[in-house]
Amino acid sequence: MSDNIYFEKMHGAGNDFIMIDDPERRPDISPRLIESLCRLHTGIGADGLILIQPDDHRDFRMRYFNRDGGEAQMCGNGARCAALFAYNRKIAGKRMSFATGSGDIRAEILDDGVKILIGRVDRVSGSLKLEGSDLKPWFAICGVPHAMLLDEDVRKIGGERFLALARLIRNDRAFAPEGTNFNLVTVRGRHSLSYRTYERGVEDETLACGTGAVAISVITSKMGLTSSPVSCETSGGDILQVEFTLDDTGATDCHLSGPAVVSFTGTIPVTGYER
């Protein structure tokens, strides 16, 4: 087993990841190493790290780790990057299926990006009561939990104000013990919205969130404000396209389409990298 690991730095609409092909399921890719690699300034820098591992029943298994080294069940933009990474490395064809912690994903490589079938959005609920606050966010599960509030114009809210609001909701007792991701949303029209996301595990605002785009599209549709398909403008300026079919508890046949880009490649020495 080599001490050097090949990686690709990728991003999906500005949501960036360290991609590693891990056919041997290396035990030395530890949470501490992942945190060191994702750290800004002293590491490669990323919102998360993705391992592509063998799977007995699908083309591969995607394991997603947040910037803090903790493993999460799912990442929508990460899944799209994983699909392109696997296709480029001939692990899978243009159409593929792969396993994640929240279930199987089907993906298709397009001329201008990647489209994934993300499955269900469930447990949609509104007007949740928070401890010590008059805020009443909506909530849904899209592989991972997402809370949402509406705002007149998310582009005009300052960074510190957004972070203070996001951290208040992310850590509220209503979402204990794991906490929740948070999205602030402006509905632009029947089929368009803008949003900003705070991601748990990154513990900061990210330029985009794929599962967040799907969750808020379904929530705003349940509110009667949008309908499928919904174009979601990220805080980084890219557009993620969401399609779905509403049902009693959320939505099914949820698709997420958007860009996936290789930023650069390199190798990392495992020994001595942990900081």
PDB file of C-alpha atoms in Angstrom:
ATOM      1  CA  MET A   1       0.000   0.000   0.000  1.00  0.00           C
ATOM      2  CA  SER A   2       1.596   3.233  -1.203  1.00  0.00           C
ATOM      3  CA  ASP A   3       2.129   6.108   1.192  1.00  0.00           C
ATOM      4  CA  ASN A   4       1.032   8.540  -1.523  1.00  0.00           C
ATOM      5  CA  ILE A   5      -2.646   8.829  -2.476  1.00  0.00           C
ATOM      6  CA  TYR A   6      -3.873  10.246  -5.785  1.00  0.00           C
ATOM      7  CA  PHE A   7      -6.737  12.726  -5.452  1.00  0.00           C
ATOM      8  CA  GLU A   8      -8.852  15.012  -7.584  1.00  0.00           C
ATOM      9  CA  LYS A   9     -10.239  18.298  -6.316  1.00  0.00           C
ATOM     10  CA  MET A  10     -13.741  18.761  -7.740  1.00  0.00           C
ATOM     11  CA  HIS A  11     -16.649  21.097  -7.210  1.00  0.00           C
ATOM     12  CA  GLY A  12     -20.349  21.007  -7.953  1.00  0.00           C
ATOM     13  CA  ALA A  13     -21.638  24.585  -8.244  1.00  0.00           C
ATOM     14  CA  GLY A  14     -18.862  25.738  -5.878  1.00  0.00           C
ATOM     15  CA  ASN A  15     -19.472  22.984  -3.309  1.00  0.00           C
ATOM     16  CA  ASP A  16     -15.950  21.504  -3.296  1.00  0.00           C
ATOM     17  CA  PHE A  17     -14.643  18.022  -2.510  1.00  0.00           C
ATOM     18  CA  ILE A  18     -11.473  15.948  -2.347  1.00  0.00           C
ATOM     19  CA  MET A  19     -12.141  12.809  -4.408  1.00  0.00           C
ATOM     20  CA  ILE A  20     -10.194   9.591  -3.704  1.00  0.00           C
ATOM     21  CA  ASP A  21     -10.506   6.224  -5.453  1.00  0.00           C
ATOM     22  CA  ASP A  22     -10.246   3.766  -2.547  1.00  0.00           C
ATOM     23  CA  PRO A  23     -10.492   0.204  -3.937  1.00  0.00           C
ATOM     24  CA  GLU A  24      -8.595  -1.252  -0.959  1.00  0.00           C
ATOM     25  CA  ARG A  25     -10.674   0.589   1.676  1.00  0.00           C
ATOM     26  CA  ARG A  26      -7.540   2.068   3.216  1.00  0.00           C
ATOM     27  CA  PRO A  27      -7.655   2.130   7.050  1.00  0.00           C
ATOM     28  CA  ASP A  28      -5.200   5.057   7.173  1.00  0.00           C
ATOM     29  CA  ILE A  29      -7.733   7.516   5.736  1.00  0.00           C
ATOM     30  CA  SER A  30      -8.851   8.484   9.226  1.00  0.00           C
ATOM     31  CA  PRO A  31     -11.214  11.250  10.414  1.00  0.00           C
ATOM     32  CA  ARG A  32      -8.198  13.180  11.646  1.00  0.00           C
ATOM     33  CA  LEU A  33      -6.489  12.902   8.237  1.00  0.00           C
ATOM     34  CA  ILE A  34      -9.702  13.936   6.466  1.00  0.00           C
ATOM     35  CA  GLU A  35     -10.012  17.012   8.698  1.00  0.00           C
ATOM     36  CA  SER A  36      -6.385  17.909   7.951  1.00  0.00           C
ATOM     37  CA  LEU A  37      -6.843  17.509   4.190  1.00  0.00           C
ATOM     38  CA  CYS A  38     -10.039  19.598   4.142  1.00  0.00           C
ATOM     39  CA  ARG A  39      -8.594  22.363   6.299  1.00  0.00           C
ATOM     40  CA  LEU A  40      -8.249  25.715   4.593  1.00  0.00           C
ATOM     41  CA  HIS A  41      -4.794  27.298   4.275  1.00  0.00           C
ATOM     42  CA  THR A  42      -2.806  24.316   5.656  1.00  0.00           C
ATOM     43  CA  GLY A  43      -4.504  21.494   3.725  1.00  0.00           C
ATOM     44  CA  ILE A  44      -5.977  21.051   0.265  1.00  0.00           C
ATOM     45  CA  GLY A  45      -9.103  22.844   1.444  1.00  0.00           C
ATOM     46  CA  ALA A  46     -12.623  21.523   0.796  1.00  0.00           C
ATOM     47  CA  ASP A  47     -16.157  21.299   2.132  1.00  0.00           C
ATOM     48  CA  GLY A  48     -15.753  17.537   2.330  1.00  0.00           C
ATOM     49  CA  LEU A  49     -13.958  14.394   1.197  1.00  0.00           C
ATOM     50  CA  ILE A  50     -15.424  11.502  -0.814  1.00  0.00           C
ATOM     51  CA  LEU A  51     -14.147   7.941  -0.983  1.00  0.00           C
ATOM     52  CA  ILE A  52     -15.134   5.781  -3.960  1.00  0.00           C
ATOM     53  CA  GLN A  53     -15.098   2.170  -2.782  1.00  0.00           C
ATOM     54  CA  PRO A  54     -16.171  -1.197  -4.269  1.00  0.00           C
ATOM     55  CA  ASP A  55     -19.729  -2.426  -3.764  1.00  0.00           C
ATOM     56  CA  ASP A  56     -21.086  -5.939  -4.324  1.00  0.00           C
ATOM     57  CA  HIS A  57     -24.347  -4.846  -5.936  1.00  0.00           C
ATOM     58  CA  ARG A  58     -23.744  -1.413  -7.480  1.00  0.00           C
ATOM     59  CA  ASP A  59     -21.061   0.217  -9.625  1.00  0.00           C
ATOM     60  CA  PHE A  60     -19.424   1.573  -6.468  1.00  0.00           C
ATOM     61  CA  ARG A  61     -20.085   2.939  -2.985  1.00  0.00           C
ATOM     62  CA  MET A  62     -19.749   6.639  -2.174  1.00  0.00           C
ATOM     63  CA  ARG A  63     -18.703   7.534   1.373  1.00  0.00           C
ATOM     64  CA  TYR A  64     -18.981  11.209   2.204  1.00  0.00           C
ATOM     65  CA  PHE A  65     -17.139  12.984   5.029  1.00  0.00           C
ATOM     66  CA  ASN A  66     -17.680  16.564   6.121  1.00  0.00           C
ATOM     67  CA  ARG A  67     -14.831  19.009   6.639  1.00  0.00           C
ATOM     68  CA  ASP A  68     -14.688  18.098  10.336  1.00  0.00           C
ATOM     69  CA  GLY A  69     -13.962  14.433   9.502  1.00  0.00           C
ATOM     70  CA  GLY A  70     -17.401  13.168  10.454  1.00  0.00           C
ATOM     71  CA  GLU A  71     -19.198  10.858   8.028  1.00  0.00           C
ATOM     72  CA  ALA A  72     -22.589  11.961   6.661  1.00  0.00           C
ATOM     73  CA  GLN A  73     -25.271   9.902   4.954  1.00  0.00           C
ATOM     74  CA  MET A  74     -25.538  11.870   1.744  1.00  0.00           C
ATOM     75  CA  CYS A  75     -24.381  14.898  -0.247  1.00  0.00           C
ATOM     76  CA  GLY A  76     -26.182  15.887  -3.449  1.00  0.00           C
ATOM     77  CA  ASN A  77     -23.425  17.894  -5.124  1.00  0.00           C
ATOM     78  CA  GLY A  78     -20.913  15.347  -3.865  1.00  0.00           C
ATOM     79  CA  ALA A  79     -22.910  12.566  -5.492  1.00  0.00           C
ATOM     80  CA  ARG A  80     -22.825  14.371  -8.822  1.00  0.00           C
ATOM     81  CA  CYS A  81     -19.056  14.833  -8.516  1.00  0.00           C
ATOM     82  CA  ALA A  82     -18.686  11.174  -7.518  1.00  0.00           C
ATOM     83  CA  ALA A  83     -20.533  10.121 -10.666  1.00  0.00           C
ATOM     84  CA  LEU A  84     -18.255  12.168 -12.942  1.00  0.00           C
ATOM     85  CA  PHE A  85     -15.146  11.007 -11.062  1.00  0.00           C
ATOM     86  CA  ALA A  86     -16.178   7.355 -11.455  1.00  0.00           C
ATOM     87  CA  TYR A  87     -16.985   7.848 -15.135  1.00  0.00           C
ATOM     88  CA  ASN A  88     -13.650   9.566 -15.858  1.00  0.00           C
ATOM     89  CA  ARG A  89     -11.751   6.761 -14.096  1.00  0.00           C
ATOM     90  CA  LYS A  90     -13.745   4.073 -15.973  1.00  0.00           C
ATOM     91  CA  ILE A  91     -15.287   2.733 -12.769  1.00  0.00           C
ATOM     92  CA  ALA A  92     -18.751   3.228 -14.272  1.00  0.00           C
ATOM     93  CA  GLY A  93     -20.394   4.079 -17.574  1.00  0.00           C
ATOM     94  CA  LYS A  94     -22.396   7.184 -18.495  1.00  0.00           C
ATOM     95  CA  ARG A  95     -25.377   5.737 -16.659  1.00  0.00           C
ATOM     96  CA  MET A  96     -24.657   4.208 -13.286  1.00  0.00           C
ATOM     97  CA  SER A  97     -25.995   3.335  -9.867  1.00  0.00           C
ATOM     98  CA  PHE A  98     -24.070   3.616  -6.628  1.00  0.00           C
ATOM     99  CA  ALA A  99     -24.637   3.108  -2.922  1.00  0.00           C
ATOM    100  CA  THR A 100     -24.653   5.845  -0.269  1.00  0.00           C
ATOM    101  CA  GLY A 101     -25.466   5.927   3.421  1.00  0.00           C
ATOM    102  CA  SER A 102     -29.004   7.071   2.626  1.00  0.00           C
ATOM    103  CA  GLY A 103     -29.683   4.563  -0.165  1.00  0.00           C
ATOM    104  CA  ASP A 104     -28.897   3.914  -3.799  1.00  0.00           C
ATOM    105  CA  ILE A 105     -28.410   6.742  -6.300  1.00  0.00           C
ATOM    106  CA  ARG A 106     -28.812   6.581 -10.073  1.00  0.00           C
ATOM    107  CA  ALA A 107     -26.793   9.041 -12.146  1.00  0.00           C
ATOM    108  CA  GLU A 108     -26.336  10.071 -15.757  1.00  0.00           C
ATOM    109  CA  ILE A 109     -23.414  11.994 -17.260  1.00  0.00           C
ATOM    110  CA  LEU A 110     -24.759  14.822 -19.443  1.00  0.00           C
ATOM    111  CA  ASP A 111     -22.990  17.063 -21.954  1.00  0.00           C
ATOM    112  CA  ASP A 112     -23.216  20.021 -19.547  1.00  0.00           C
ATOM    113  CA  GLY A 113     -23.143  18.368 -16.136  1.00  0.00           C
ATOM    114  CA  VAL A 114     -24.491  15.438 -14.136  1.00  0.00           C
ATOM    115  CA  LYS A 115     -28.058  14.430 -13.275  1.00  0.00           C
ATOM    116  CA  ILE A 116     -28.866  12.211 -10.302  1.00  0.00           C
ATOM    117  CA  LEU A 117     -32.017  10.543  -9.062  1.00  0.00           C
ATOM    118  CA  ILE A 118     -31.777  11.349  -5.383  1.00  0.00           C
ATOM    119  CA  GLY A 119     -34.907   9.458  -4.315  1.00  0.00           C
ATOM    120  CA  ARG A 120     -37.317  10.835  -1.713  1.00  0.00           C
ATOM    121  CA  VAL A 121     -37.753  13.956   0.318  1.00  0.00           C
ATOM    122  CA  ASP A 122     -39.633  13.018   3.460  1.00  0.00           C
ATOM    123  CA  ARG A 123     -40.965  14.338   6.780  1.00  0.00           C
ATOM    124  CA  VAL A 124     -41.867  17.751   5.374  1.00  0.00           C
ATOM    125  CA  SER A 125     -43.286  19.855   8.200  1.00  0.00           C
ATOM    126  CA  GLY A 126     -43.895  23.550   8.772  1.00  0.00           C
ATOM    127  CA  SER A 127     -43.946  26.160  11.511  1.00  0.00           C
ATOM    128  CA  LEU A 128     -41.671  24.281  13.905  1.00  0.00           C
ATOM    129  CA  LYS A 129     -41.333  25.924  17.307  1.00  0.00           C
ATOM    130  CA  LEU A 130     -37.795  26.691  18.421  1.00  0.00           C
ATOM    131  CA  GLU A 131     -36.577  27.160  21.972  1.00  0.00           C
ATOM    132  CA  GLY A 132     -36.334  30.821  22.965  1.00  0.00           C
ATOM    133  CA  SER A 133     -37.147  32.165  19.487  1.00  0.00           C
ATOM    134  CA  ASP A 134     -40.172  33.319  17.508  1.00  0.00           C
ATOM    135  CA  LEU A 135     -38.745  31.798  14.302  1.00  0.00           C
ATOM    136  CA  LYS A 136     -40.828  28.996  12.809  1.00  0.00           C
ATOM    137  CA  PRO A 137     -38.768  27.158  10.174  1.00  0.00           C
ATOM    138  CA  TRP A 138     -39.938  24.446   7.817  1.00  0.00           C
ATOM    139  CA  PHE A 139     -38.130  21.108   7.822  1.00  0.00           C
ATOM    140  CA  ALA A 140     -37.523  18.130   5.528  1.00  0.00           C
ATOM    141  CA  ILE A 141     -35.226  15.124   5.169  1.00  0.00           C
ATOM    142  CA  CYS A 142     -33.370  14.691   1.880  1.00  0.00           C
ATOM    143  CA  GLY A 143     -30.906  12.019   2.953  1.00  0.00           C
ATOM    144  CA  VAL A 144     -29.819  14.559   5.583  1.00  0.00           C
ATOM    145  CA  PRO A 145     -31.951  17.078   7.565  1.00  0.00           C
ATOM    146  CA  HIS A 146     -32.687  20.583   6.276  1.00  0.00           C
ATOM    147  CA  ALA A 147     -34.447  23.504   7.967  1.00  0.00           C
ATOM    148  CA  MET A 148     -35.680  26.471   5.911  1.00  0.00           C
ATOM    149  CA  LEU A 149     -36.838  30.054   6.362  1.00  0.00           C
ATOM    150  CA  LEU A 150     -38.067  32.502   3.725  1.00  0.00           C
ATOM    151  CA  ASP A 151     -36.574  35.968   3.212  1.00  0.00           C
ATOM    152  CA  GLU A 152     -37.352  38.854   0.866  1.00  0.00           C
ATOM    153  CA  ASP A 153     -33.851  38.840  -0.655  1.00  0.00           C
ATOM    154  CA  VAL A 154     -31.133  36.460   0.544  1.00  0.00           C
ATOM    155  CA  ARG A 155     -28.527  38.346  -1.528  1.00  0.00           C
ATOM    156  CA  LYS A 156     -28.809  41.418   0.683  1.00  0.00           C
ATOM    157  CA  ILE A 157     -28.177  39.736   4.032  1.00  0.00           C
ATOM    158  CA  GLY A 158     -24.695  40.236   5.429  1.00  0.00           C
ATOM    159  CA  GLY A 159     -22.480  37.244   6.121  1.00  0.00           C
ATOM    160  CA  GLU A 160     -22.314  37.662   9.890  1.00  0.00           C
ATOM    161  CA  ARG A 161     -26.066  38.101  10.173  1.00  0.00           C
ATOM    162  CA  PHE A 162     -26.653  34.993   8.098  1.00  0.00           C
ATOM    163  CA  LEU A 163     -24.204  32.940  10.165  1.00  0.00           C
ATOM    164  CA  ALA A 164     -25.765  34.064  13.449  1.00  0.00           C
ATOM    165  CA  LEU A 165     -29.232  33.054  12.243  1.00  0.00           C
ATOM    166  CA  ALA A 166     -27.988  29.772  10.791  1.00  0.00           C
ATOM    167  CA  ARG A 167     -26.121  28.729  13.942  1.00  0.00           C
ATOM    168  CA  LEU A 168     -29.125  29.545  16.107  1.00  0.00           C
ATOM    169  CA  ILE A 169     -31.277  27.144  14.120  1.00  0.00           C
ATOM    170  CA  ARG A 170     -28.592  24.521  13.419  1.00  0.00           C
ATOM    171  CA  ASN A 171     -28.041  23.999  17.155  1.00  0.00           C
ATOM    172  CA  ASP A 172     -31.629  24.299  18.378  1.00  0.00           C
ATOM    173  CA  ARG A 173     -32.941  21.558  20.647  1.00  0.00           C
ATOM    174  CA  ALA A 174     -35.687  20.786  18.112  1.00  0.00           C
ATOM    175  CA  PHE A 175     -33.010  19.188  15.897  1.00  0.00           C
ATOM    176  CA  ALA A 176     -30.948  17.500  18.628  1.00  0.00           C
ATOM    177  CA  PRO A 177     -28.773  15.565  18.877  1.00  0.00           C
ATOM    178  CA  GLU A 178     -27.332  15.692  15.338  1.00  0.00           C
ATOM    179  CA  GLY A 179     -28.452  19.213  14.446  1.00  0.00           C
ATOM    180  CA  THR A 180     -29.612  20.320  11.010  1.00  0.00           C
ATOM    181  CA  ASN A 181     -28.467  22.067   7.871  1.00  0.00           C
ATOM    182  CA  PHE A 182     -30.097  25.469   7.358  1.00  0.00           C
ATOM    183  CA  ASN A 183     -31.342  27.214   4.204  1.00  0.00           C
ATOM    184  CA  LEU A 184     -32.510  30.787   3.728  1.00  0.00           C
ATOM    185  CA  VAL A 185     -34.686  31.103   0.619  1.00  0.00           C
ATOM    186  CA  THR A 186     -36.106  33.790  -1.647  1.00  0.00           C
ATOM    187  CA  VAL A 187     -38.802  32.646  -4.076  1.00  0.00           C
ATOM    188  CA  ARG A 188     -38.276  34.439  -7.409  1.00  0.00           C
ATOM    189  CA  GLY A 189     -41.129  32.885  -9.372  1.00  0.00           C
ATOM    190  CA  ARG A 190     -43.195  29.770  -9.813  1.00  0.00           C
ATOM    191  CA  HIS A 191     -40.160  27.837 -11.040  1.00  0.00           C
ATOM    192  CA  SER A 192     -37.204  29.719  -9.564  1.00  0.00           C
ATOM    193  CA  LEU A 193     -35.657  30.607  -6.223  1.00  0.00           C
ATOM    194  CA  SER A 194     -32.402  31.794  -4.681  1.00  0.00           C
ATOM    195  CA  TYR A 195     -30.943  30.304  -1.525  1.00  0.00           C
ATOM    196  CA  ARG A 196     -28.042  30.217   0.901  1.00  0.00           C
ATOM    197  CA  THR A 197     -27.017  27.187   2.950  1.00  0.00           C
ATOM    198  CA  TYR A 198     -25.210  26.625   6.225  1.00  0.00           C
ATOM    199  CA  GLU A 199     -23.935  23.043   6.398  1.00  0.00           C
ATOM    200  CA  ARG A 200     -23.402  21.166   9.644  1.00  0.00           C
ATOM    201  CA  GLY A 201     -20.004  19.450   9.715  1.00  0.00           C
ATOM    202  CA  VAL A 202     -18.603  22.297   7.629  1.00  0.00           C
ATOM    203  CA  GLU A 203     -20.000  24.695  10.249  1.00  0.00           C
ATOM    204  CA  ASP A 204     -20.079  27.528   7.760  1.00  0.00           C
ATOM    205  CA  GLU A 205     -21.913  28.819   4.715  1.00  0.00           C
ATOM    206  CA  THR A 206     -21.115  26.908   1.526  1.00  0.00           C
ATOM    207  CA  LEU A 207     -21.450  28.152  -2.049  1.00  0.00           C
ATOM    208  CA  ALA A 208     -24.075  25.492  -2.800  1.00  0.00           C
ATOM    209  CA  CYS A 209     -25.838  22.469  -1.335  1.00  0.00           C
ATOM    210  CA  GLY A 210     -27.462  19.833  -3.529  1.00  0.00           C
ATOM    211  CA  THR A 211     -29.650  18.129  -0.941  1.00  0.00           C
ATOM    212  CA  GLY A 212     -30.576  21.604   0.277  1.00  0.00           C
ATOM    213  CA  ALA A 213     -31.735  22.624  -3.206  1.00  0.00           C
ATOM    214  CA  VAL A 214     -33.943  19.534  -3.425  1.00  0.00           C
ATOM    215  CA  ALA A 215     -35.344  19.952   0.092  1.00  0.00           C
ATOM    216  CA  ILE A 216     -36.264  23.630  -0.322  1.00  0.00           C
ATOM    217  CA  SER A 217     -37.786  23.030  -3.756  1.00  0.00           C
ATOM    218  CA  VAL A 218     -40.107  20.438  -2.258  1.00  0.00           C
ATOM    219  CA  ILE A 219     -40.863  22.542   0.838  1.00  0.00           C
ATOM    220  CA  THR A 220     -41.748  25.671  -1.166  1.00  0.00           C
ATOM    221  CA  SER A 221     -43.907  23.534  -3.442  1.00  0.00           C
ATOM    222  CA  LYS A 222     -45.710  22.129  -0.397  1.00  0.00           C
ATOM    223  CA  MET A 223     -46.238  25.757   0.683  1.00  0.00           C
ATOM    224  CA  GLY A 224     -47.889  26.456  -2.679  1.00  0.00           C
ATOM    225  CA  LEU A 225     -45.138  28.863  -3.804  1.00  0.00           C
ATOM    226  CA  THR A 226     -43.332  26.806  -6.469  1.00  0.00           C
ATOM    227  CA  SER A 227     -43.855  23.761  -8.624  1.00  0.00           C
ATOM    228  CA  SER A 228     -41.552  21.323 -10.406  1.00  0.00           C
ATOM    229  CA  PRO A 229     -39.186  21.934 -12.104  1.00  0.00           C
ATOM    230  CA  VAL A 230     -37.448  24.493  -9.889  1.00  0.00           C
ATOM    231  CA  SER A 231     -34.260  26.363 -10.835  1.00  0.00           C
ATOM    232  CA  CYS A 232     -32.241  27.050  -7.682  1.00  0.00           C
ATOM    233  CA  GLU A 233     -29.708  29.878  -7.794  1.00  0.00           C
ATOM    234  CA  THR A 234     -26.869  29.158  -5.359  1.00  0.00           C
ATOM    235  CA  SER A 235     -24.953  31.785  -3.401  1.00  0.00           C
ATOM    236  CA  GLY A 236     -22.058  31.091  -5.785  1.00  0.00           C
ATOM    237  CA  GLY A 237     -24.232  32.078  -8.767  1.00  0.00           C
ATOM    238  CA  ASP A 238     -24.673  28.650 -10.359  1.00  0.00           C
ATOM    239  CA  ILE A 239     -28.038  27.069 -11.127  1.00  0.00           C
ATOM    240  CA  LEU A 240     -29.138  23.664  -9.839  1.00  0.00           C
ATOM    241  CA  GLN A 241     -32.219  22.170 -11.481  1.00  0.00           C
ATOM    242  CA  VAL A 242     -34.639  20.158  -9.315  1.00  0.00           C
ATOM    243  CA  GLU A 243     -37.507  17.957 -10.527  1.00  0.00           C
ATOM    244  CA  PHE A 244     -39.882  15.964  -8.318  1.00  0.00           C
ATOM    245  CA  THR A 245     -43.376  14.573  -7.796  1.00  0.00           C
ATOM    246  CA  LEU A 246     -45.192  15.615  -4.624  1.00  0.00           C
ATOM    247  CA  ASP A 247     -46.891  13.037  -2.398  1.00  0.00           C
ATOM    248  CA  ASP A 248     -48.522  13.039   1.042  1.00  0.00           C
ATOM    249  CA  THR A 249     -45.363  13.277   3.183  1.00  0.00           C
ATOM    250  CA  GLY A 250     -42.932  14.960   0.795  1.00  0.00           C
ATOM    251  CA  ALA A 251     -41.903  14.053  -2.736  1.00  0.00           C
ATOM    252  CA  THR A 252     -40.637  11.157  -4.799  1.00  0.00           C
ATOM    253  CA  ASP A 253     -38.651  10.825  -8.059  1.00  0.00           C
ATOM    254  CA  CYS A 254     -36.443  13.741  -6.987  1.00  0.00           C
ATOM    255  CA  HIS A 255     -33.811  14.630  -9.597  1.00  0.00           C
ATOM    256  CA  LEU A 256     -30.911  17.050  -9.195  1.00  0.00           C
ATOM    257  CA  SER A 257     -28.965  18.374 -12.200  1.00  0.00           C
ATOM    258  CA  GLY A 258     -26.041  20.774 -12.394  1.00  0.00           C
ATOM    259  CA  PRO A 259     -22.355  21.285 -13.081  1.00  0.00           C
ATOM    260  CA  ALA A 260     -19.517  19.051 -11.884  1.00  0.00           C
ATOM    261  CA  VAL A 261     -15.961  20.242 -12.508  1.00  0.00           C
ATOM    262  CA  VAL A 262     -12.428  18.926 -11.932  1.00  0.00           C
ATOM    263  CA  SER A 263     -10.395  21.794 -10.466  1.00  0.00           C
ATOM    264  CA  PHE A 264      -6.987  20.084 -10.149  1.00  0.00           C
ATOM    265  CA  THR A 265      -5.292  16.773  -9.340  1.00  0.00           C
ATOM    266  CA  GLY A 266      -2.346  15.705  -7.208  1.00  0.00           C
ATOM    267  CA  THR A 267      -0.966  13.261  -4.647  1.00  0.00           C
ATOM    268  CA  ILE A 268      -0.883  13.471  -0.882  1.00  0.00           C
ATOM    269  CA  PRO A 269       1.528  11.728   1.521  1.00  0.00           C
ATOM    270  CA  VAL A 270      -0.452   9.987   4.258  1.00  0.00           C
ATOM    271  CA  THR A 271       2.396   9.700   6.770  1.00  0.00           C
ATOM    272  CA  GLY A 272       2.914  12.891   8.689  1.00  0.00           C
ATOM    273  CA  TYR A 273       0.082  14.812   7.042  1.00  0.00           C
ATOM    274  CA  GLU A 274      -2.255  14.816  10.034  1.00  0.00           C
ATOM    275  CA  ARG A 275      -2.105  18.139  11.832  1.00  0.00           C
TER     276      ARG A 275
END
